[in-house]
Short mmCIF file of C-alpha atoms in Angstrom, two decimals:
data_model
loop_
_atom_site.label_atom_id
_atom_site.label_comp_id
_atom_site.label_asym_id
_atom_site.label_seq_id
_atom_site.Cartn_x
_atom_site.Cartn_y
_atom_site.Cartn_z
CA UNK A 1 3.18 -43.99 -51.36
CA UNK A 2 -0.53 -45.41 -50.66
CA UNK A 3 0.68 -47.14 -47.16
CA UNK A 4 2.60 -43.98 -46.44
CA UNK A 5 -0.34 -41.90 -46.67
CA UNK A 6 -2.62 -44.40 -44.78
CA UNK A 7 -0.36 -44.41 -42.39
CA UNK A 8 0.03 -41.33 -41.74
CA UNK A 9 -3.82 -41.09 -41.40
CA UNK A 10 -3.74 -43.65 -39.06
CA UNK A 11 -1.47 -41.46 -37.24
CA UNK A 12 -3.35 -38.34 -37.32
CA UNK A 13 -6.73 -40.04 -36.38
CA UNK A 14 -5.31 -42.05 -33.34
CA UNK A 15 -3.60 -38.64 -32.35
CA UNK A 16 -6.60 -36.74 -32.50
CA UNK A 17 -8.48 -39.59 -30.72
CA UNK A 18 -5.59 -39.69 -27.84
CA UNK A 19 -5.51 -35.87 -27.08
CA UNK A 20 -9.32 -35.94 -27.02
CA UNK A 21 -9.50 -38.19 -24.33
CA UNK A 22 -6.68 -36.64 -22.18
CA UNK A 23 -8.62 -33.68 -21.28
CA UNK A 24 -11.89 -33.54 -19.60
CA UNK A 25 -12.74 -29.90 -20.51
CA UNK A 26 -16.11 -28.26 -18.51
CA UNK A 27 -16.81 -24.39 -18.40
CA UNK A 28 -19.27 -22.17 -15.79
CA UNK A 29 -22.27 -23.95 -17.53
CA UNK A 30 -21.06 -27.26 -15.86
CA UNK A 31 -21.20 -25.76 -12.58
CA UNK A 32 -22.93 -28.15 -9.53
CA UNK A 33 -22.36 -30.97 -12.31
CA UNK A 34 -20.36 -34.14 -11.45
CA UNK A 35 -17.47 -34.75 -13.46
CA UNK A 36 -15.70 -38.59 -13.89
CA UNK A 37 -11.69 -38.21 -13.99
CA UNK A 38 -9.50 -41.47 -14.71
CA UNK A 39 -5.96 -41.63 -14.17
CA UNK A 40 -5.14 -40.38 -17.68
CA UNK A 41 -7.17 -37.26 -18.28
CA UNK A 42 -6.49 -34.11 -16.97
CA UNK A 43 -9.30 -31.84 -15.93
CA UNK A 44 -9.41 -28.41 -17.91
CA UNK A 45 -11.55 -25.80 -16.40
CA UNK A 46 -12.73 -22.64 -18.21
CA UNK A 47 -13.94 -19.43 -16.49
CA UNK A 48 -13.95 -15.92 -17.40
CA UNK A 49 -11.94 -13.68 -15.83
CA UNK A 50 -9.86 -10.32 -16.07
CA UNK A 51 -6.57 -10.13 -14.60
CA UNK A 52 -5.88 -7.03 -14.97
CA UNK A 53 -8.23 -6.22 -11.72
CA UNK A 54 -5.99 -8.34 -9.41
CA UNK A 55 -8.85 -10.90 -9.60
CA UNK A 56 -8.65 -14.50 -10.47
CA UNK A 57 -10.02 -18.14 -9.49
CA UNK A 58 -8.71 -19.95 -6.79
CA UNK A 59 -9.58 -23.08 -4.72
CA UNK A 60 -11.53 -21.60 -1.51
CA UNK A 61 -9.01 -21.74 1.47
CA UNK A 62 -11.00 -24.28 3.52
CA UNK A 63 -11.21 -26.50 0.31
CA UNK A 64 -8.18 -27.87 -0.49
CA UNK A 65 -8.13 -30.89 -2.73
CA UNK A 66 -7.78 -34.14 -1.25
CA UNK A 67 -8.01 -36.44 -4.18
CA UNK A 68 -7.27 -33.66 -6.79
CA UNK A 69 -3.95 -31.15 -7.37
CA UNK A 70 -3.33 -28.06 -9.77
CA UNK A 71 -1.42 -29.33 -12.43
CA UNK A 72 0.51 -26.03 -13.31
CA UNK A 73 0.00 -22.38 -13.03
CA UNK A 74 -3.43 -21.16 -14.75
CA UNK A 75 -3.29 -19.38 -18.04
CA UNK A 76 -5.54 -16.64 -19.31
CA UNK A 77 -6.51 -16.31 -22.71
CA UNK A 78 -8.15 -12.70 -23.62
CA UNK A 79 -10.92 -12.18 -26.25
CA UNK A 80 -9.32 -10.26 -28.69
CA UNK A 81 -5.25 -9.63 -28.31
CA UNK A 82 -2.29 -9.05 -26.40
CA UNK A 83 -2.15 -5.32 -26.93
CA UNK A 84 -5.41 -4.46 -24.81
CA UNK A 85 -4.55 -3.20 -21.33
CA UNK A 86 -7.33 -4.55 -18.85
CA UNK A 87 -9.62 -6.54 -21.50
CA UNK A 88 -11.42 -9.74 -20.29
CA UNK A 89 -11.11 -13.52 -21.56
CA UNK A 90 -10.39 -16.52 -20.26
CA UNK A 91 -8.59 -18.50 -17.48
CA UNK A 92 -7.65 -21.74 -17.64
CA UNK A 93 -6.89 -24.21 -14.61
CA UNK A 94 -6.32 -27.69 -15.08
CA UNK A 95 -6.36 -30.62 -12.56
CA UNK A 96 -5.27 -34.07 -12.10
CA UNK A 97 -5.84 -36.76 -9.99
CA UNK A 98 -3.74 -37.75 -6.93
CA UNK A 99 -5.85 -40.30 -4.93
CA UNK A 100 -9.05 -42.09 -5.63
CA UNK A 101 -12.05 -40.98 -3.89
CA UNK A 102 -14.70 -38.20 -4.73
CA UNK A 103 -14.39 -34.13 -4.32
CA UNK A 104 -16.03 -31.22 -4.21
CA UNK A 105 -14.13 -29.06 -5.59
CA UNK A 106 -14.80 -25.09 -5.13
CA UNK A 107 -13.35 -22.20 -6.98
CA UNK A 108 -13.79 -18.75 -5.89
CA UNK A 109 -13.10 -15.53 -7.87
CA UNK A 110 -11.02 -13.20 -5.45
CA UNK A 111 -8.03 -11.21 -5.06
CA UNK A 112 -5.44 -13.41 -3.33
CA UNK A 113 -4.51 -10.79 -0.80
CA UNK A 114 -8.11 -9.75 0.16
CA UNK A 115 -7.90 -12.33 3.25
CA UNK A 116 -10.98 -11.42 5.14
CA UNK A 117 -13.15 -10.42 2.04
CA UNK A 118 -15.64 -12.28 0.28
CA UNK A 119 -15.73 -13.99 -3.09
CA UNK A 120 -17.25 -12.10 -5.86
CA UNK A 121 -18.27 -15.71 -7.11
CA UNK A 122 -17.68 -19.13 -7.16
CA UNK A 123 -18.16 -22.32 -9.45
CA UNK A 124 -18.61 -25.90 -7.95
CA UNK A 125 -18.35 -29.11 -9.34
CA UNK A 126 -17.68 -32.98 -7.96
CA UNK A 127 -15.19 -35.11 -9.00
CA UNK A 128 -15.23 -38.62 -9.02
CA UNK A 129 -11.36 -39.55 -9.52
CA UNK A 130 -9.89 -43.16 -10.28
CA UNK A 131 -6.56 -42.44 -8.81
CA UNK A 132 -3.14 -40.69 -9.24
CA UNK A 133 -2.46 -39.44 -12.43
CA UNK A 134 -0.23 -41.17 -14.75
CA UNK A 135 -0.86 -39.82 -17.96
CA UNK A 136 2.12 -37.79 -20.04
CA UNK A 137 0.55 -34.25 -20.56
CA UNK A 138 3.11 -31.36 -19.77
CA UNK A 139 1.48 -28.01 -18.65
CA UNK A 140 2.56 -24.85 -20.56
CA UNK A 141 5.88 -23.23 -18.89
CA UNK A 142 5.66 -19.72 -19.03
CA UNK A 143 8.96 -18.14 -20.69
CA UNK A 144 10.28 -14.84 -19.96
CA UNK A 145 10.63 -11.64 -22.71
CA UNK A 146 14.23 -10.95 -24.20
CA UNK A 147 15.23 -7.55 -23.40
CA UNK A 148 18.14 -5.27 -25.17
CA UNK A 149 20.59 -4.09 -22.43
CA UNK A 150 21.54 -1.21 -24.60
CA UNK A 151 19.97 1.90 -26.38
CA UNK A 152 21.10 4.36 -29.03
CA UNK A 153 20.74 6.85 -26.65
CA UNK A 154 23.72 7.58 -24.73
CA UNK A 155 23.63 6.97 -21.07
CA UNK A 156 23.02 9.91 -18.88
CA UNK A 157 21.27 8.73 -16.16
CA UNK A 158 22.20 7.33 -12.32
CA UNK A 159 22.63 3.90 -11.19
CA UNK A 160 19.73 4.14 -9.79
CA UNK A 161 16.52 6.41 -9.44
CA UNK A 162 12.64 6.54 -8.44
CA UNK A 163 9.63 9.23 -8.58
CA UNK A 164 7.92 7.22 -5.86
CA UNK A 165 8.21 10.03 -3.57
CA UNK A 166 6.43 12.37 -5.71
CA UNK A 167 3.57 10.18 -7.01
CA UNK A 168 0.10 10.74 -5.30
CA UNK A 169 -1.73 8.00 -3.59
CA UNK A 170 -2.29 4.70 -4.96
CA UNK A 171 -5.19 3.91 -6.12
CA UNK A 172 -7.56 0.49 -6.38
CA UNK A 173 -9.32 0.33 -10.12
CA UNK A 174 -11.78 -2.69 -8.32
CA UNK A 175 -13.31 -4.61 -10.47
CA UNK A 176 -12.89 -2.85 -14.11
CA UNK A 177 -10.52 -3.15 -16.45
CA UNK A 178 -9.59 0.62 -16.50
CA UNK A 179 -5.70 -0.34 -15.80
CA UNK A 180 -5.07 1.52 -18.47
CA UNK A 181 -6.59 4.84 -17.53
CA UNK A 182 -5.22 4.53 -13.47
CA UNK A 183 -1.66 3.96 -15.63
CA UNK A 184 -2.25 7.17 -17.63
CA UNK A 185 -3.51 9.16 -14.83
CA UNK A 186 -0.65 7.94 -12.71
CA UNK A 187 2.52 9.30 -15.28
CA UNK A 188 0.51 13.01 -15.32
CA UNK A 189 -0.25 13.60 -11.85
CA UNK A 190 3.77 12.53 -10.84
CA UNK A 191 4.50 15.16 -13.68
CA UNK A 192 2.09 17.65 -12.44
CA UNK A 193 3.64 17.29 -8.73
CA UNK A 194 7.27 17.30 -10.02
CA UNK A 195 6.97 19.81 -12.16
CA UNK A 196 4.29 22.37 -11.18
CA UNK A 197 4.14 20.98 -6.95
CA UNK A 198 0.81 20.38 -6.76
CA UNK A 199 -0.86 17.60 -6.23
CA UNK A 200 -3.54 16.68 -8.95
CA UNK A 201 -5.61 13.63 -8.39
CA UNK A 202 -7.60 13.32 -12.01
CA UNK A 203 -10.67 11.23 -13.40
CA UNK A 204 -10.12 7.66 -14.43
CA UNK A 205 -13.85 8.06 -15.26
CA UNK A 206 -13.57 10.43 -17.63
CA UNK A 207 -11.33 8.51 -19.31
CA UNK A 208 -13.82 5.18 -19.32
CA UNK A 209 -16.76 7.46 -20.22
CA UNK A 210 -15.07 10.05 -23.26
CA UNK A 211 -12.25 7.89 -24.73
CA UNK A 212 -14.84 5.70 -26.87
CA UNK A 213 -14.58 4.29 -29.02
CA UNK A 214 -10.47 4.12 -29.06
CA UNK A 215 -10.51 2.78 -25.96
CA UNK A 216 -13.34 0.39 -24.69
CA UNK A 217 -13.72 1.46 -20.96
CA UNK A 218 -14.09 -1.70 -18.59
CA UNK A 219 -13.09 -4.10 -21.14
CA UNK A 220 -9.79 -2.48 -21.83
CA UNK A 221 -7.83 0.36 -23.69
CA UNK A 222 -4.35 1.35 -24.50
CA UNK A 223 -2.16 4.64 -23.79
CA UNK A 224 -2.26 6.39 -27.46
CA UNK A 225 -5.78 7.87 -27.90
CA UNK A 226 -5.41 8.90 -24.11
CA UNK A 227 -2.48 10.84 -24.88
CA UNK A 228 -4.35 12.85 -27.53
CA UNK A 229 -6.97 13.77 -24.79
CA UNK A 230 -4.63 14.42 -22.46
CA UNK A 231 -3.01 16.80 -25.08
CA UNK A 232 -6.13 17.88 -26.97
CA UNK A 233 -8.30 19.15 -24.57
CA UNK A 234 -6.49 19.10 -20.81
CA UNK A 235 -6.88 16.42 -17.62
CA UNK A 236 -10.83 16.38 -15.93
CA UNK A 237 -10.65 16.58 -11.91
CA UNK A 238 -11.66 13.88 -9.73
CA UNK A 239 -13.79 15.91 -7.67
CA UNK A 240 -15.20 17.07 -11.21
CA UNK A 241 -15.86 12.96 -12.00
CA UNK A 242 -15.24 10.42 -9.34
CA UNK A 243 -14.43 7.09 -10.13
CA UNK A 244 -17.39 4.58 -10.37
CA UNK A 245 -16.45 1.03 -10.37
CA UNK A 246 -19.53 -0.47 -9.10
CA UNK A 247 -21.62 0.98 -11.46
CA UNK A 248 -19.69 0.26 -14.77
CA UNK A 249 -18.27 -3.08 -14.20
CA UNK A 250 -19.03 -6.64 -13.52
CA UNK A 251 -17.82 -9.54 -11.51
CA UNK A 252 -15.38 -9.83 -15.02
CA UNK A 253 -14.53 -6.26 -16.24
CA UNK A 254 -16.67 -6.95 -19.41
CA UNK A 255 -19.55 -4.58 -19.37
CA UNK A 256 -20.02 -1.81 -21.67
CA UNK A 257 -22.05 0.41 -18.95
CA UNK A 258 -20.52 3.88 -18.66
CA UNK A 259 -18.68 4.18 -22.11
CA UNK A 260 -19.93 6.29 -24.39
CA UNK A 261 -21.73 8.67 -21.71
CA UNK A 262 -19.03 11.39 -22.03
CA UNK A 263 -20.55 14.70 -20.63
CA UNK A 264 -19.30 18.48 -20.54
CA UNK A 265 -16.29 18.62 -17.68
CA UNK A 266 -14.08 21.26 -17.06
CA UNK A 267 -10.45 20.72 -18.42
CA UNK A 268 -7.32 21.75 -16.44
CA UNK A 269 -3.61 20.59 -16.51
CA UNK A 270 -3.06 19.46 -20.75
CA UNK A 271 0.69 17.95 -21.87
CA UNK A 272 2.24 19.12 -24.89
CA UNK A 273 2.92 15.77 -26.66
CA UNK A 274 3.25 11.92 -25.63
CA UNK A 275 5.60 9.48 -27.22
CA UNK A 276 6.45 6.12 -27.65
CA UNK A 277 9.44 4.60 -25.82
CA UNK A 278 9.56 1.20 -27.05
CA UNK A 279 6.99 -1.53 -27.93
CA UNK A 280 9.02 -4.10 -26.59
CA UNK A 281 11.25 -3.80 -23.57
CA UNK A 282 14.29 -1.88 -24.01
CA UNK A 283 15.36 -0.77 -20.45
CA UNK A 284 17.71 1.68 -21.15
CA UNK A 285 15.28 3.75 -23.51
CA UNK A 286 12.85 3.80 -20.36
CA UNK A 287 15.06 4.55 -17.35
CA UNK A 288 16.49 7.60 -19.54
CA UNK A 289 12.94 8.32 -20.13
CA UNK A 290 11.62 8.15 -16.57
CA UNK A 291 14.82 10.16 -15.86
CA UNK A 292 14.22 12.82 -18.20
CA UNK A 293 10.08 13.16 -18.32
CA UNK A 294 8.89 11.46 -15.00
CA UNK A 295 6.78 8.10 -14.70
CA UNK A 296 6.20 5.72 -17.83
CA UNK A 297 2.91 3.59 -18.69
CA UNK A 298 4.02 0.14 -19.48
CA UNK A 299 1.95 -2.81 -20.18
CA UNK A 300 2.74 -6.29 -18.28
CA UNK A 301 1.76 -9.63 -18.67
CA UNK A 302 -0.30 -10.56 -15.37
CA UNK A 303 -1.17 -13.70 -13.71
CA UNK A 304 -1.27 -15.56 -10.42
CA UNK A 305 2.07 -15.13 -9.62
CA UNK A 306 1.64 -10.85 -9.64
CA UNK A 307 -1.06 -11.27 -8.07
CA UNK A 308 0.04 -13.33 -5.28
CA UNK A 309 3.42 -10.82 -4.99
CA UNK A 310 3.89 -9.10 -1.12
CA UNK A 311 6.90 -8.01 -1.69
CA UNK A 312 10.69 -8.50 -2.27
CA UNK A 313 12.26 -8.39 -5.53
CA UNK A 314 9.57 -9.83 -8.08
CA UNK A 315 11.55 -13.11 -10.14
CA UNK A 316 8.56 -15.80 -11.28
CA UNK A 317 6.87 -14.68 -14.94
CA UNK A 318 3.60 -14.80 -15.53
CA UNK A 319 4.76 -15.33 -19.82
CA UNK A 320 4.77 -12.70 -22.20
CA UNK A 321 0.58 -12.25 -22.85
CA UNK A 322 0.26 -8.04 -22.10
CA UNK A 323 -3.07 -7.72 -20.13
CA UNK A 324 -2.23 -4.66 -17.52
CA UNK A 325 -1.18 -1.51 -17.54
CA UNK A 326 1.06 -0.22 -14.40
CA UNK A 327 3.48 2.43 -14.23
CA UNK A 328 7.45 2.60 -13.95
CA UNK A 329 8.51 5.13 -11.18
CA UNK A 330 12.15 4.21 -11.27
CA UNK A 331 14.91 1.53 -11.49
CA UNK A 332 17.88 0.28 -9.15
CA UNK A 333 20.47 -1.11 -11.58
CA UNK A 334 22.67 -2.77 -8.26
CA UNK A 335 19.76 -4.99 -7.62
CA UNK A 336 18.42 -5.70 -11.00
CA UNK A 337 14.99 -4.34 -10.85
CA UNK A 338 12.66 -2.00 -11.74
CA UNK A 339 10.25 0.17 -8.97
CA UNK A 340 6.53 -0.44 -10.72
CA UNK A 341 3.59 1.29 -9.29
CA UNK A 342 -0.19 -0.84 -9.68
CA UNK A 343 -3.84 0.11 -9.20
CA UNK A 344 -5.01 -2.91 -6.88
CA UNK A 345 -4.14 -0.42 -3.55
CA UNK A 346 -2.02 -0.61 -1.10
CA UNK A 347 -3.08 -3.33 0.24
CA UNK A 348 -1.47 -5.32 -2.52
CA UNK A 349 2.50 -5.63 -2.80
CA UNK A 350 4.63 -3.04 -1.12
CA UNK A 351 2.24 -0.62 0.02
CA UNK A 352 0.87 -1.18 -3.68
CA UNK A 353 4.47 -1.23 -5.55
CA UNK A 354 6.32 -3.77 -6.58
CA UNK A 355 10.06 -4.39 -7.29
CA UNK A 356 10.33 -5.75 -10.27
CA UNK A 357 13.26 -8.08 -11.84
CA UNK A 358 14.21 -6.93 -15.54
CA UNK A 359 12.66 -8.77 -18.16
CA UNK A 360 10.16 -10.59 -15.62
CA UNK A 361 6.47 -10.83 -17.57
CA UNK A 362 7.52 -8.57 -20.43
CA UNK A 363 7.56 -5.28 -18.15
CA UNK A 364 8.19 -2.61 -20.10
CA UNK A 365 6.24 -3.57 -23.15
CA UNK A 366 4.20 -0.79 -25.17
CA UNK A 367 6.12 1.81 -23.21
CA UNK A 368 4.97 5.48 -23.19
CA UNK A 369 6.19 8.89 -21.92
CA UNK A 370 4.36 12.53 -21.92
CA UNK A 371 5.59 15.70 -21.90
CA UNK A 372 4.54 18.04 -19.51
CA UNK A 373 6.13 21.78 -19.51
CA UNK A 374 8.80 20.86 -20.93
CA UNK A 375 10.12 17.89 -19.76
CA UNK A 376 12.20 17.77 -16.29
CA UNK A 377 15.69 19.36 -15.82
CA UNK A 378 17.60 16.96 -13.87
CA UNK A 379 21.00 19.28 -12.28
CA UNK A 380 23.22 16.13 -10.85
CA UNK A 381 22.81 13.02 -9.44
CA UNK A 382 25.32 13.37 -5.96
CA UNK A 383 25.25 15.72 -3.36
CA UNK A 384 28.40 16.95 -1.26
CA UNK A 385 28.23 18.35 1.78
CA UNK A 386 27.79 22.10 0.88
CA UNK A 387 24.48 21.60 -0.91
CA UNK A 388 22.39 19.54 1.00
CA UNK A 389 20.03 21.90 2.14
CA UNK A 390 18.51 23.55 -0.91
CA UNK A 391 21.82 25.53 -2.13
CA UNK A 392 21.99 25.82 -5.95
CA UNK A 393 24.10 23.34 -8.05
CA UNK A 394 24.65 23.99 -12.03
CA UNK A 395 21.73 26.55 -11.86
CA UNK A 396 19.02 24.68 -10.71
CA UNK A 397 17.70 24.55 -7.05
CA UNK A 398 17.42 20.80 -5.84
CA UNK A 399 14.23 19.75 -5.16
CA UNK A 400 14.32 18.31 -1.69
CA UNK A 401 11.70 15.36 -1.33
CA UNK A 402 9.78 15.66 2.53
CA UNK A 403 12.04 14.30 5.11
CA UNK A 404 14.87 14.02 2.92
CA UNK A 405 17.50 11.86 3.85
CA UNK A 406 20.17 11.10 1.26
CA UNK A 407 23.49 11.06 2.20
CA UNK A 408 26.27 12.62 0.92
CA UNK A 409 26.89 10.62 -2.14
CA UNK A 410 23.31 9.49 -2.58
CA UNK A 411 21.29 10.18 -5.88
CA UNK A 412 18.91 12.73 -5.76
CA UNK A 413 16.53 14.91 -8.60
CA UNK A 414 15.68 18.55 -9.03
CA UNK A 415 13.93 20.34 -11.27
CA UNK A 416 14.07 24.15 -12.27
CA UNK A 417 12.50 26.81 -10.06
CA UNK A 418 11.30 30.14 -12.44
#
């Protein structure tokens, strides 16, 4: 029993001493700092970062390693949880060596899309390396979420279906973490325009500044206290409170600037109650709820590979971590995919949508609704040839989107006219 335990010590202690020196592990302090790599350590870098912005380190475009390669996709590890829309943490990028030789190697801290614009920041530092790796470390695969293909609500909804036609504008959240509130603004002014046909564009900033300390402005915030407002007191106008990104954020999301400072506003539009969906993804509970009360807030795990989407049907996770909030505007069930809307503008993704595979980075986790006068009366989902041009069908007059052009057979919404 005596060997057995020293030998297992011996174990533990030559373990411990192994996976300390497979890593070389420097953070932004060790910036302009020369760092010595041998061809069994793997180089773990550590900045901060928020996601949720569309932001992230990269190696600068002219500076591509020579003696050096990413070793994996980077992770990002947030400061407090995975049920925080937007919050800050950490992202991790490791390295290994390819070549022998010495590198400068430069990160910068950009939006993968934003071509022509500069850096918000970089971090710098030389490596010496002693060759091509040939060490045994595996980088973390990111999995994809289970999701239920079935509901205890019975089906009543099309094939397939979208809101996109009826949402207003997309909108860029910059630099703060306020996916959250863009999400939650998104789902009432669709409801708003569907229901009442007006367009509403509402404060974000309201939302940073008044929902404190339930949500945390910047560095994150979740739908459920929003709903309350939303219901409590009524929506605040952007032209009442414009949005204010360089002023309450930094290069990371994390400051605390702008919470807190809730004035007097005038209150407009209010819903008469928000509910759950689902916490985790259960795709037929949302598409009947999209069908029946407009847009959804979701929460998503993001990461390189969202960030770096431009379109086509979305496939490659980014894991299961939640760190953004988008919104669900409709599903096509023939292709396999979900129609999600972002706040990075339209500069990113499809005119700033993406289509979405089912059960790709969790989508469709935390999943709420509101409803908004009642909820939406949907009167079929074909049209025939006698009612195409705003005739009435079961009651209710279609709502004909601007240049509509489904054909006969296509799916369509409407919504009651008093």
């Amino acid at each position: 029993m005596k060997k057995l335990f020293i030998f297992n010590l011996l174990f533990v202690l030559i373990s411990f001493y192994l996976q300390g020196q497979d890593f070389v592990k420097v953070t932004k302090s060790n910036a302009t700092q020369l760092v010595n790599l041998t061809t069994n350590q793997v180089l773990e870098i550590k900045l901060p970062c928020n996601p949720s912005t569309g932001y992230g380190w990269y190696v600068a475009d002219d500076k591509t390693p020579n003696v050096v390669t990413q070793f994996g996709d980077w992770e990002f590890v947030p400061y407090i949880n995975n049920v925080i829309d937007g919050q800050p943490g950490d992202q991790i990028i490791r390295f290994v060596g390819v070549s022998q030789g010495t590198f400068s190697l430069i990160l910068e801290y950009k939006r993968p899309w934003e071509k022509t614009k500069a850096a918000s920041d970089n971090f710098t530092i030389t490596i010496v390396s002693s060759g091509k790796y040939i060490g045994n470390y595996t980088p973390p695969v990111k999995t994809q979420s289970s999701q239920k293909t079935t509901s205890s609500t019975p089906k009543s909804y099309p094939s397939s279906f979208s809101w996109q036609s009826v949402c207003t504008s997309i909108k860029d959240q910059g630099q703060c973490g306020s996916c959250w509130a863009f999400a939650a603004c998104g789902i009432f002014e669709a409801n708003i325009n569907i229901i009442d046909g007006v367009t509403r564009d509402l404060s974000e900033q309201w939302l940073i500044n008044c929902d404190y300390p339930s949500n945390n402005g910047c560095q994150g915030g979740s739908f459920p206290s929003v709903g309350s407002l939303f219901q409590n007191s009524g929506a605040v106008y952007e032209s009442d409170l414009p949005y204010a990104d360089g002023s309450c954020s930094t290069n990371y999301g994390s400051s605390a600037a702008c919470i807190g400072t809730c004035g007097t506003y005038s209150h407009h539009e209010q819903i008469s109650s928000y509910n759950s969906i689902c916490t985790n993804p259960d795709p037929a509970a949302i598409k009947q709820a999209i069908y029946d009360y407009g847009p959804v807030y979701v929460s998503i795990a993001s990461g390189n590979n969202f960030q770096n989407y431009n379109g086509g049907v979305f496939t490659t996770t980014d894991g299961t971590s939640l760190n953004h909030a988008v919104v669900l505007v409709g599903w096509d069930d023939n292709n396999g995919y979900w129609i999600l809307r972002n706040s990075w503008g339209a500069g990113w993704g499809e005119n700033g949508y993406m289509r979405i595979a089912y059960g790709v980075s969790a989508v469709g986790s935390n999943a709420y609704k509101i409803n908004y006068g009642g909820g939406i009366t949907n009167c079929g989902t074909t049209l025939s040839s006698s009612n195409t041009s705003g005739n009435y069908l079961d009651k209710c007059t279609i709502y004909l989107e601007p240049n509509f052009s489904t054909p006969v057979g296509g799916t369509f919404h409407a919504k009651v006219i008093p």
